[in-house]
Short mmCIF file of C-alpha atoms and ligand atoms in Angstrom, two decimals:
data_model
loop_
_atom_site.label_atom_id
_atom_site.label_comp_id
_atom_site.label_asym_id
_atom_site.label_seq_id
_atom_site.Cartn_x
_atom_site.Cartn_y
_atom_site.Cartn_z
CA UNK A 1 34.14 -41.44 23.72
CA UNK A 2 33.21 -38.29 21.78
CA UNK A 3 36.80 -37.91 20.59
CA UNK A 4 36.78 -41.40 19.23
CA UNK A 5 33.54 -40.64 17.36
CA UNK A 6 34.90 -37.36 16.02
CA UNK A 7 37.84 -39.18 14.48
CA UNK A 8 35.33 -41.30 12.57
CA UNK A 9 33.94 -38.32 10.62
CA UNK A 10 34.89 -39.02 7.01
CA UNK A 11 37.25 -36.63 5.22
CA UNK A 12 35.84 -34.32 2.55
CA UNK A 13 37.75 -36.02 -0.28
CA UNK A 14 36.33 -39.33 0.86
CA UNK A 15 32.79 -38.01 0.89
CA UNK A 16 33.27 -36.66 -2.61
CA UNK A 17 33.74 -40.25 -3.80
CA UNK A 18 30.39 -41.37 -2.40
CA UNK A 19 28.06 -42.56 -5.23
CA UNK A 20 25.10 -40.38 -4.22
CA UNK A 21 27.34 -37.31 -4.04
CA UNK A 22 29.04 -38.18 -7.30
CA UNK A 23 25.54 -38.31 -8.77
CA UNK A 24 24.82 -34.76 -7.64
CA UNK A 25 28.04 -33.62 -9.31
CA UNK A 26 27.30 -35.53 -12.51
CA UNK A 27 23.80 -34.14 -12.76
CA UNK A 28 25.25 -30.61 -12.64
CA UNK A 29 22.60 -29.73 -10.10
CA UNK A 30 25.02 -27.59 -8.16
CA UNK A 31 28.52 -26.22 -8.87
CA UNK A 32 31.56 -28.11 -7.55
CA UNK A 33 32.65 -25.18 -5.42
CA UNK A 34 29.27 -24.85 -3.82
CA UNK A 35 29.09 -28.58 -3.17
CA UNK A 36 32.48 -28.52 -1.45
CA UNK A 37 31.60 -25.59 0.76
CA UNK A 38 28.24 -27.18 1.58
CA UNK A 39 30.05 -30.40 2.54
CA UNK A 40 32.47 -28.49 4.76
CA UNK A 41 29.65 -26.67 6.44
CA UNK A 42 27.68 -29.86 7.07
CA UNK A 43 30.73 -31.71 8.41
CA UNK A 44 31.45 -28.79 10.76
CA UNK A 45 27.85 -28.73 11.95
CA UNK A 46 27.83 -32.48 12.48
CA UNK A 47 31.02 -32.21 14.54
CA UNK A 48 29.45 -29.48 16.63
CA UNK A 49 26.26 -31.43 17.37
CA UNK A 50 28.41 -34.40 18.40
CA UNK A 51 30.60 -32.28 20.71
CA UNK A 52 27.57 -30.68 22.33
CA UNK A 53 26.06 -34.13 22.81
CA UNK A 54 22.92 -33.29 20.78
CA UNK A 55 23.58 -36.20 18.51
CA UNK A 56 25.53 -39.41 18.90
CA UNK A 57 26.21 -42.21 16.45
CA UNK A 58 26.93 -45.89 16.89
CA UNK A 59 29.49 -46.26 14.14
CA UNK A 60 31.18 -44.62 11.19
CA UNK A 61 28.58 -45.78 8.68
CA UNK A 62 25.87 -43.96 10.62
CA UNK A 63 27.91 -40.75 10.61
CA UNK A 64 28.55 -40.98 6.90
CA UNK A 65 24.89 -41.71 6.10
CA UNK A 66 23.80 -38.79 8.22
CA UNK A 67 26.17 -36.38 6.44
CA UNK A 68 25.17 -37.64 2.99
CA UNK A 69 21.47 -37.22 3.80
CA UNK A 70 22.15 -33.64 4.89
CA UNK A 71 24.05 -32.93 1.67
CA UNK A 72 21.26 -34.31 -0.50
CA UNK A 73 18.75 -32.17 1.37
CA UNK A 74 20.94 -29.06 1.03
CA UNK A 75 21.35 -29.67 -2.70
CA UNK A 76 17.58 -30.00 -3.01
CA UNK A 77 17.05 -26.74 -1.10
CA UNK A 78 19.52 -25.05 -3.36
CA UNK A 79 17.65 -26.19 -6.46
CA UNK A 80 14.39 -24.83 -5.20
CA UNK A 81 13.48 -21.30 -6.26
CA UNK A 82 12.97 -18.69 -3.58
CA UNK A 83 9.72 -17.72 -5.26
CA UNK A 84 7.79 -20.93 -5.68
CA UNK A 85 4.20 -22.02 -6.14
CA UNK A 86 2.31 -23.19 -3.05
CA UNK A 87 -1.04 -24.82 -2.36
CA UNK A 88 -3.22 -22.33 -0.51
CA UNK A 89 -5.24 -24.30 2.02
CA UNK A 90 -6.33 -21.21 3.96
CA UNK A 91 -9.48 -20.54 1.93
CA UNK A 92 -8.51 -16.86 1.68
CA UNK A 93 -8.90 -16.05 -1.99
CA UNK A 94 -6.72 -12.92 -2.13
CA UNK A 95 -4.04 -13.94 0.35
CA UNK A 96 -1.66 -10.98 0.63
CA UNK A 97 1.31 -13.15 1.65
CA UNK A 98 0.63 -15.75 -1.02
CA UNK A 99 0.63 -13.42 -4.02
CA UNK A 100 -3.00 -12.17 -3.98
CA UNK A 101 -4.79 -12.96 -7.26
CA UNK A 102 -3.75 -16.08 -9.11
CA UNK A 103 -3.88 -15.83 -12.88
CA UNK A 104 -5.63 -18.05 -15.37
CA UNK A 105 -3.96 -20.08 -18.07
CA UNK A 106 -4.92 -17.76 -20.93
CA UNK A 107 -3.53 -14.77 -18.99
CA UNK A 108 -0.27 -16.58 -18.29
CA UNK A 109 -0.08 -17.75 -21.93
CA UNK A 110 -0.32 -14.16 -23.13
CA UNK A 111 2.48 -13.14 -20.72
CA UNK A 112 4.70 -15.95 -21.98
CA UNK A 113 3.87 -15.22 -25.60
CA UNK A 114 4.64 -11.53 -25.34
CA UNK A 115 7.71 -11.73 -23.15
CA UNK A 116 9.64 -14.38 -25.03
CA UNK A 117 9.49 -12.28 -28.22
CA UNK A 118 9.95 -8.64 -29.04
CA UNK A 119 6.61 -6.92 -28.73
CA UNK A 120 4.61 -3.79 -29.55
CA UNK A 121 5.15 -2.42 -26.03
CA UNK A 122 5.89 1.06 -27.37
CA UNK A 123 5.41 0.59 -31.08
CA UNK A 124 2.52 1.59 -33.26
CA UNK A 125 2.19 -1.13 -35.89
CA UNK A 126 -0.11 0.73 -38.29
CA UNK A 127 2.02 3.89 -38.36
CA UNK A 128 5.34 2.06 -38.12
CA UNK A 129 6.54 4.44 -35.48
CA UNK A 130 6.97 4.93 -31.78
CA UNK A 131 3.82 4.28 -29.77
CA UNK A 132 2.85 4.60 -26.12
CA UNK A 133 2.55 1.79 -23.59
CA UNK A 134 -0.41 3.69 -22.12
CA UNK A 135 -2.42 2.71 -25.21
CA UNK A 136 -2.21 -1.02 -24.44
CA UNK A 137 -5.05 -1.12 -21.94
CA UNK A 138 -6.63 2.33 -22.00
CA UNK A 139 -9.53 1.46 -24.29
CA UNK A 140 -10.40 -1.67 -22.27
CA UNK A 141 -10.42 0.33 -19.06
CA UNK A 142 -12.56 3.15 -20.43
CA UNK A 143 -15.02 0.64 -21.89
CA UNK A 144 -15.22 -1.22 -18.60
CA UNK A 145 -15.59 1.83 -16.35
CA UNK A 146 -17.19 4.46 -18.58
CA UNK A 147 -14.33 6.85 -17.77
CA UNK A 148 -12.89 9.27 -20.37
CA UNK A 149 -9.31 8.12 -19.89
CA UNK A 150 -7.16 5.63 -18.00
CA UNK A 151 -3.58 4.77 -17.16
CA UNK A 152 -1.68 2.17 -15.19
CA UNK A 153 1.15 2.41 -12.66
CA UNK A 154 3.06 -0.10 -10.56
CA UNK A 155 0.46 -0.63 -7.82
CA UNK A 156 -2.37 1.25 -6.18
CA UNK A 157 -0.14 2.76 -3.49
CA UNK A 158 1.77 4.29 -6.43
CA UNK A 159 -1.53 5.61 -7.89
CA UNK A 160 -2.30 7.44 -4.67
CA UNK A 161 1.21 8.85 -4.40
CA UNK A 162 1.26 9.94 -8.01
CA UNK A 163 -2.15 11.60 -8.03
CA UNK A 164 -1.36 13.56 -4.88
CA UNK A 165 2.18 14.53 -6.00
CA UNK A 166 1.20 15.50 -9.51
CA UNK A 167 -2.06 17.27 -8.80
CA UNK A 168 -2.18 18.35 -5.15
CA UNK A 169 1.38 19.16 -4.07
CA UNK A 170 1.53 22.31 -1.97
CA UNK A 171 -2.26 22.49 -1.72
CA UNK A 172 -4.73 21.18 0.80
CA UNK A 173 -6.51 17.90 0.23
CA UNK A 174 -9.54 17.37 2.43
CA UNK A 175 -10.16 13.85 3.78
CA UNK A 176 -12.61 12.53 6.36
CA UNK A 177 -11.02 11.33 9.63
CA UNK A 178 -13.05 8.14 9.28
CA UNK A 179 -11.11 7.30 6.11
CA UNK A 180 -7.50 7.85 7.14
CA UNK A 181 -6.85 4.16 6.83
CA UNK A 182 -3.85 1.95 7.16
CA UNK A 183 -3.77 -1.00 4.76
CA UNK A 184 -1.59 -4.03 5.59
CA UNK A 185 2.07 -3.72 4.70
CA UNK A 186 2.52 -0.15 5.97
CA UNK A 187 0.38 1.77 3.51
CA UNK A 188 -1.01 4.72 5.44
CA UNK A 189 -2.99 7.37 3.62
CA UNK A 190 -1.67 10.14 5.90
CA UNK A 191 1.98 9.12 5.43
CA UNK A 192 1.67 8.80 1.65
CA UNK A 193 0.09 12.22 1.60
CA UNK A 194 2.94 13.69 3.60
CA UNK A 195 5.50 12.12 1.24
CA UNK A 196 3.66 13.48 -1.79
CA UNK A 197 3.78 17.09 -0.57
CA UNK A 198 0.00 17.44 -0.48
CA UNK A 199 -1.25 19.01 2.74
CA UNK A 200 -3.69 16.83 4.63
CA UNK A 201 -6.74 18.59 5.99
CA UNK A 202 -8.72 16.19 8.18
CA UNK A 203 -12.40 16.82 8.76
CA UNK A 204 -15.18 15.19 10.78
CA UNK A 205 -14.68 12.47 13.36
CA UNK A 206 -13.85 8.78 13.23
CA UNK A 207 -17.47 7.71 13.06
CA UNK A 208 -19.22 10.72 11.49
CA UNK A 209 -18.39 13.18 8.76
CA UNK A 210 -20.96 15.48 7.16
CA UNK A 211 -21.05 17.45 3.94
CA UNK A 212 -20.84 20.70 5.94
CA UNK A 213 -17.51 19.50 7.42
CA UNK A 214 -16.08 19.48 3.89
CA UNK A 215 -17.82 22.76 2.96
CA UNK A 216 -16.41 24.61 5.96
CA UNK A 217 -12.91 23.30 5.38
CA UNK A 218 -12.62 24.55 1.79
CA UNK A 219 -10.25 27.52 1.51
CA UNK A 220 -8.02 29.29 -1.02
CA UNK A 221 -5.45 26.58 -0.32
CA UNK A 222 -7.72 23.66 -1.20
CA UNK A 223 -7.54 21.92 -4.55
CA UNK A 224 -8.70 18.38 -3.88
CA UNK A 225 -11.36 16.40 -2.04
CA UNK A 226 -10.42 12.81 -1.45
CA UNK A 227 -12.44 9.78 -0.43
CA UNK A 228 -10.65 6.63 0.68
CA UNK A 229 -12.39 3.31 0.59
CA UNK A 230 -12.26 1.78 4.09
CA UNK A 231 -11.23 -1.52 2.52
CA UNK A 232 -10.14 -3.58 5.48
CA UNK A 233 -12.50 -2.66 8.29
CA UNK A 234 -16.12 -1.86 8.90
CA UNK A 235 -17.51 0.60 11.46
CA UNK A 236 -20.93 -0.25 12.80
CA UNK A 237 -23.40 1.75 14.81
CA UNK A 238 -23.66 5.55 14.94
CA UNK A 239 -21.95 6.43 11.68
CA UNK A 240 -22.26 8.81 8.78
CA UNK A 241 -20.17 9.47 5.74
CA UNK A 242 -20.81 11.85 2.90
CA UNK A 243 -22.09 10.30 -0.30
CA UNK A 244 -20.06 10.70 -3.43
CA UNK A 245 -22.70 12.51 -5.49
CA UNK A 246 -22.74 15.32 -2.92
CA UNK A 247 -18.96 15.46 -2.73
CA UNK A 248 -18.66 15.47 -6.52
CA UNK A 249 -21.11 18.36 -6.72
CA UNK A 250 -19.31 20.29 -4.00
CA UNK A 251 -15.95 19.76 -5.70
CA UNK A 252 -17.22 20.88 -9.06
CA UNK A 253 -18.83 24.02 -7.57
CA UNK A 254 -15.48 25.05 -6.09
CA UNK A 255 -13.35 23.93 -9.04
CA UNK A 256 -11.68 21.21 -7.00
CA UNK A 257 -10.56 17.77 -8.08
CA UNK A 258 -12.56 14.94 -6.51
CA UNK A 259 -10.49 11.77 -6.19
CA UNK A 260 -11.52 8.40 -4.80
CA UNK A 261 -9.03 5.72 -3.79
CA UNK A 262 -11.28 2.69 -4.20
CA UNK A 263 -8.76 0.07 -3.12
CA UNK A 264 -10.23 -3.13 -4.44
CA UNK A 265 -12.04 -1.69 -7.44
CA UNK A 266 -14.98 -3.91 -8.24
CA UNK A 267 -15.61 -4.23 -11.99
CA UNK A 268 -17.53 -7.50 -11.96
CA UNK A 269 -20.87 -7.30 -10.20
CA UNK A 270 -20.44 -9.41 -7.06
CA UNK A 271 -23.46 -7.65 -5.52
CA UNK A 272 -25.61 -9.67 -7.89
CA UNK A 273 -24.44 -12.72 -5.93
CA UNK A 274 -25.12 -11.09 -2.55
CA UNK A 275 -21.42 -10.77 -1.84
CA UNK A 276 -20.57 -7.45 -0.20
CA UNK A 277 -21.89 -4.05 -1.08
CA UNK A 278 -18.96 -2.55 -2.92
CA UNK A 279 -19.73 0.09 -5.51
CA UNK A 280 -18.77 -0.84 -9.06
CA UNK A 281 -16.10 1.38 -10.60
CA UNK A 282 -18.43 2.54 -13.38
CA UNK A 283 -21.01 3.63 -10.79
CA UNK A 284 -18.36 5.70 -9.04
CA UNK A 285 -17.42 7.35 -12.34
CA UNK A 286 -21.09 7.93 -13.09
CA UNK A 287 -21.51 9.72 -9.77
CA UNK A 288 -19.20 12.45 -11.11
CA UNK A 289 -15.89 11.51 -9.49
CA UNK A 290 -12.93 13.06 -11.37
CA UNK A 291 -10.34 10.38 -10.63
CA UNK A 292 -10.62 6.84 -9.29
CA UNK A 293 -7.77 4.46 -8.48
CA UNK A 294 -7.72 0.77 -7.57
CA UNK A 295 -5.50 -2.31 -7.53
CA UNK A 296 -5.01 -4.73 -10.42
CA UNK A 297 -4.60 -7.75 -8.16
CA UNK A 298 -7.51 -7.40 -5.77
CA UNK A 299 -11.10 -7.94 -6.95
CA UNK A 300 -10.12 -7.34 -10.58
CA UNK A 301 -8.20 -10.62 -10.35
CA UNK A 302 -5.25 -9.53 -12.49
CA UNK A 303 -1.55 -8.76 -11.96
CA UNK A 304 -0.17 -6.27 -9.46
CA UNK A 305 -0.93 -2.83 -10.87
CA UNK A 306 -2.39 0.54 -9.92
CA UNK A 307 -5.21 1.52 -12.23
CA UNK A 308 -6.24 5.15 -12.57
CA UNK A 309 -9.40 6.11 -14.47
CA UNK A 310 -11.23 9.41 -14.80
CA UNK A 311 -11.33 12.76 -16.60
CA UNK A 312 -9.01 13.05 -19.59
CA UNK A 313 -7.78 16.45 -18.48
CA UNK A 314 -6.26 15.02 -15.29
CA UNK A 315 -5.08 11.70 -16.73
CA UNK A 316 -3.22 13.58 -19.50
CA UNK A 317 -1.39 15.58 -16.84
CA UNK A 318 -0.52 12.40 -14.97
CA UNK A 319 0.83 10.71 -18.11
CA UNK A 320 3.16 13.65 -18.73
CA UNK A 321 4.45 13.77 -15.16
CA UNK A 322 7.99 12.55 -14.37
CA UNK A 323 6.56 10.07 -11.89
CA UNK A 324 4.78 8.23 -14.72
CA UNK A 325 8.26 7.14 -15.86
CA UNK A 326 9.31 6.22 -12.32
CA UNK A 327 6.20 4.16 -11.63
CA UNK A 328 5.72 2.63 -15.07
CA UNK A 329 4.69 -0.97 -15.59
CA UNK A 330 6.59 -3.77 -17.30
CA UNK A 331 5.42 -5.61 -20.45
CA UNK A 332 4.65 -8.80 -18.51
CA UNK A 333 2.21 -6.93 -16.28
CA UNK A 334 0.66 -5.18 -19.29
CA UNK A 335 0.18 -8.54 -20.99
CA UNK A 336 -1.46 -10.04 -17.92
CA UNK A 337 -3.65 -7.00 -17.39
CA UNK A 338 -4.70 -6.82 -21.04
CA UNK A 339 -5.84 -10.45 -21.11
CA UNK A 340 -7.60 -10.14 -17.73
CA UNK A 341 -9.53 -7.10 -18.96
CA UNK A 342 -10.45 -8.85 -22.22
CA UNK A 343 -11.85 -11.81 -20.29
CA UNK A 344 -13.91 -9.52 -18.07
CA UNK A 345 -15.19 -7.51 -21.02
CA UNK A 346 -16.38 -10.69 -22.73
CA UNK A 347 -18.73 -11.04 -19.76
CA UNK A 348 -20.05 -14.41 -20.85
CA UNK A 349 -20.67 -17.70 -19.06
CA UNK A 350 -17.00 -18.43 -19.12
CA UNK A 351 -15.79 -15.18 -17.50
CA UNK A 352 -16.19 -16.28 -13.90
CA UNK A 353 -14.44 -19.58 -14.63
CA UNK A 354 -11.58 -17.78 -16.40
CA UNK A 355 -10.81 -15.32 -13.60
CA UNK A 356 -9.64 -17.44 -10.63
CA UNK A 357 -10.39 -14.67 -8.11
CA UNK A 358 -14.02 -14.50 -9.23
CA UNK A 359 -14.31 -18.27 -9.62
CA UNK A 360 -13.01 -18.97 -6.10
CA UNK A 361 -14.98 -16.15 -4.49
CA UNK A 362 -18.19 -17.39 -6.08
CA UNK A 363 -17.65 -21.13 -5.55
CA UNK A 364 -20.70 -22.59 -3.96
CA UNK A 365 -20.38 -24.52 -0.69
CA UNK A 366 -22.12 -27.58 -2.21
CA UNK A 367 -19.61 -27.68 -5.05
CA UNK A 368 -16.72 -27.44 -2.58
CA UNK A 369 -18.31 -30.15 -0.44
CA UNK A 370 -18.53 -32.56 -3.33
CA UNK A 371 -14.88 -31.91 -4.20
CA UNK A 372 -13.95 -32.67 -0.57
CA UNK A 373 -16.03 -35.86 -0.49
CA UNK A 374 -14.46 -37.06 -3.70
CA UNK A 375 -11.04 -36.18 -2.28
CA UNK A 376 -11.68 -38.23 0.85
CA UNK A 377 -12.97 -41.21 -1.13
CA UNK A 378 -9.75 -41.34 -3.15
CA UNK A 379 -7.38 -40.80 -0.21
CA UNK A 380 -5.37 -43.99 0.47
CA UNK A 381 -5.64 -45.30 4.04
CA UNK A 382 -3.66 -43.35 6.64
CA UNK A 383 -1.98 -45.01 9.63
CA UNK A 384 -1.34 -42.05 11.89
CA UNK A 385 -3.41 -39.11 10.66
CA UNK A 386 -7.07 -38.75 11.49
CA UNK A 387 -9.10 -37.00 8.83
CA UNK A 388 -12.51 -35.34 9.19
CA UNK A 389 -14.63 -33.25 6.87
CA UNK A 390 -16.57 -30.18 7.92
CA UNK A 391 -17.90 -26.74 7.12
CA UNK A 392 -15.49 -23.82 7.18
CA UNK A 393 -15.64 -20.08 6.69
CA UNK A 394 -13.44 -18.45 4.12
CA UNK A 395 -12.70 -14.84 3.32
CA UNK A 396 -11.97 -12.90 0.19
CA UNK A 397 -8.99 -11.26 1.90
CA UNK A 398 -6.38 -8.87 0.51
CA UNK A 399 -7.97 -6.10 2.52
CA UNK A 400 -11.22 -6.39 0.58
CA UNK A 401 -14.78 -7.11 1.71
CA UNK A 402 -13.88 -7.27 5.44
CA UNK A 403 -17.32 -8.31 6.65
CA UNK A 404 -18.05 -10.94 4.02
CA UNK A 405 -17.93 -14.56 5.20
CA UNK A 406 -18.03 -17.22 2.50
CA UNK A 407 -19.50 -20.55 3.69
CA UNK A 408 -17.05 -23.23 2.68
CA UNK A 409 -16.02 -26.83 3.24
CA UNK A 410 -12.78 -28.66 3.91
CA UNK A 411 -10.85 -31.26 5.85
CA UNK A 412 -9.44 -31.29 9.38
CA UNK A 413 -6.39 -33.39 10.17
CA UNK A 414 -4.86 -34.38 13.49
CA UNK A 415 -2.72 -37.08 14.99
CA UNK A 416 -2.30 -38.61 18.42
CA UNK A 417 1.41 -38.70 17.70
CA UNK A 418 2.19 -35.22 16.40
CA UNK A 419 1.21 -31.72 17.45
CA UNK A 420 -0.77 -29.58 14.98
CA UNK A 421 2.08 -27.05 14.73
CA UNK A 422 4.48 -29.86 13.85
CA UNK A 423 2.06 -31.06 11.17
CA UNK A 424 1.72 -27.53 9.82
CA UNK A 425 5.51 -27.27 9.51
CA UNK A 426 5.63 -30.59 7.68
CA UNK A 427 2.95 -29.34 5.28
CA UNK A 428 5.10 -26.30 4.56
CA UNK A 429 8.06 -28.57 3.75
CA UNK A 430 6.20 -30.52 1.06
CA UNK A 431 6.73 -29.97 -2.64
CA UNK A 432 4.83 -27.88 -3.40
CA UNK A 433 4.45 -26.48 0.13
CA UNK A 434 0.91 -26.61 1.50
CA UNK A 435 -0.11 -23.58 3.59
CA UNK A 436 -2.72 -24.54 6.17
CA UNK A 437 -4.50 -23.02 9.14
CA UNK A 438 -4.15 -24.40 12.69
CA UNK A 439 -7.33 -24.22 14.72
CA UNK A 440 -8.50 -26.20 17.79
CA UNK A 441 -5.22 -28.18 17.65
CA UNK A 442 -6.14 -29.41 14.19
CA UNK A 443 -4.98 -28.68 10.67
CA UNK A 444 -7.73 -26.97 8.69
CA UNK A 445 -7.57 -27.17 4.91
CA UNK A 446 -10.27 -25.11 3.21
CA UNK A 447 -10.94 -26.35 -0.32
CA UNK A 448 -12.29 -23.03 -1.64
CA UNK A 449 -8.79 -22.14 -2.79
CA UNK A 450 -7.78 -25.62 -3.94
CA UNK A 451 -8.51 -26.63 -7.53
CA UNK A 452 -9.26 -30.22 -8.50
CA UNK A 453 -5.92 -30.09 -10.37
CA UNK A 454 -4.21 -29.66 -7.01
CA UNK A 455 -6.09 -32.52 -5.31
CA UNK A 456 -3.49 -35.13 -6.26
CA UNK A 457 -0.60 -33.01 -4.96
CA UNK A 458 -2.40 -32.46 -1.67
CA UNK A 459 -3.23 -36.14 -1.36
CA UNK A 460 0.44 -36.96 -1.89
CA UNK A 461 1.48 -34.41 0.75
CA UNK A 462 -0.91 -35.93 3.30
CA UNK A 463 0.43 -39.38 2.54
CA UNK A 464 4.04 -38.17 2.95
CA UNK A 465 3.24 -36.64 6.33
CA UNK A 466 1.60 -39.86 7.48
CA UNK A 467 4.88 -41.60 6.61
CA UNK A 468 6.89 -38.90 8.41
CA UNK A 469 4.98 -39.61 11.61
CA UNK A 470 5.71 -43.28 11.12
CA UNK A 471 9.42 -42.42 10.87
CA UNK A 472 9.32 -40.23 13.98
CA UNK A 473 7.74 -42.82 16.23
CA UNK A 474 9.55 -45.92 15.02
C1 LIG B 501 -5.10 -2.14 -1.11
C2 LIG B 501 -5.28 -0.67 -1.05
C3 LIG B 501 -4.26 0.21 -1.41
C4 LIG B 501 -2.91 -0.30 -1.85
O1 LIG B 501 -2.99 -0.94 -3.09
P1 LIG B 501 -1.76 -1.83 -3.62
O2 LIG B 501 -2.19 -2.25 -4.97
O3 LIG B 501 -1.58 -2.94 -2.65
O4 LIG B 501 -0.56 -0.93 -3.66
C5 LIG B 501 -4.49 1.55 -1.35
N1 LIG B 501 -5.68 2.03 -0.93
C6 LIG B 501 -6.69 1.22 -0.56
C7 LIG B 501 -7.98 1.82 -0.09
C8 LIG B 501 -6.53 -0.17 -0.62
O5 LIG B 501 -7.53 -0.98 -0.25
#
């Protein structure tokens, strides 16, 4: 029986004559060689599933249709980029796995504009001679933070590594035990320090560190005090940490560098909206800190980058260091960062709307609710999916503001005929993929991170999945 079926598998040269496959070839969507090898692979797989009894067909037409469908799907997969846009239905604004901060149109326009031409990346127009890429954003950063000088490297992990390597190698850097943090994706302060050649001197305990712990630890070997922002967790109860004014004073008395790794680096005052209690970067500089570093794609809402601001004396040394060349930033990132900083510096009514990270973090629950209600009203009838609306809780994410919960609103989907995990997989297979949360056996889609521009795409995805269930059960 199986043997008879196997003989009915069409030959490759026959399949290549099929109109839908000829169409793929004519459209130049995929090279001939790749199409042939894909066909061979699919035929082999089909044969295998028939031999193992996982699949059986009634006649030759069914076999052929099955193979052609697989080829069309494979060609589609091949056309799709590996890095592709998705709809973020998780409500987490800075989703580490989904690219953290999304960029606004004017930021992207500047990137496109600069990168499709030659540019002044390292060229001084007024002098007609070689310039420095450090000059592109330095004045914006000093204006925004009140620091004397600034520079940019590849990401904030690179800032930490560079500052320690360039300024503290072979000397002791004193850090509180309560701040020896690990940030997602294997960034550990203690490991970075070891790699950099700086010698870690831990003081205090996990929950309490006092100024005298730092004082007593200072020796001939010390040249830096470091404070690390505990970005992704929050210790409650019997705790104490040393405030930065006292540390800055202690460092200056002993001629030590005082460096703070701020992590998220707040430059726009979210405290004014009762969101978190992060210090603003300019307040940290004002407190007398020598060097501060933070990420470009966390609360700043820009591209991936490590931003270092502080005393000119130290920044000048960093700029001259070999690592500045190793960790330097590309023109596309500079373009994105420059436009992001310009939008923030404008600080007008439009700023929050223009920086998606700020816009989404500050979106009011009532506004989200009305988007959801409008979405539901325009959703065509569904035959198999049940849809409910409800309140949700979103997070800023990206290892920032760990104890901030943002009241939000969204939809919950479920079906008598398909399990939530199956639905979630189907959502991921849509174009664009929709990333959802599964909770209480339902699909949760939080609209905080969905723009009204994306509503139609999401509506289409939901409709497609309703049809998929139809196909499964019929
Ligand atoms: C996020 C973070 C880092 C790493 O920054 P990247 O830009 O992701 O490299 C370093 N330190 C702290 C405290 C952070 O929160």
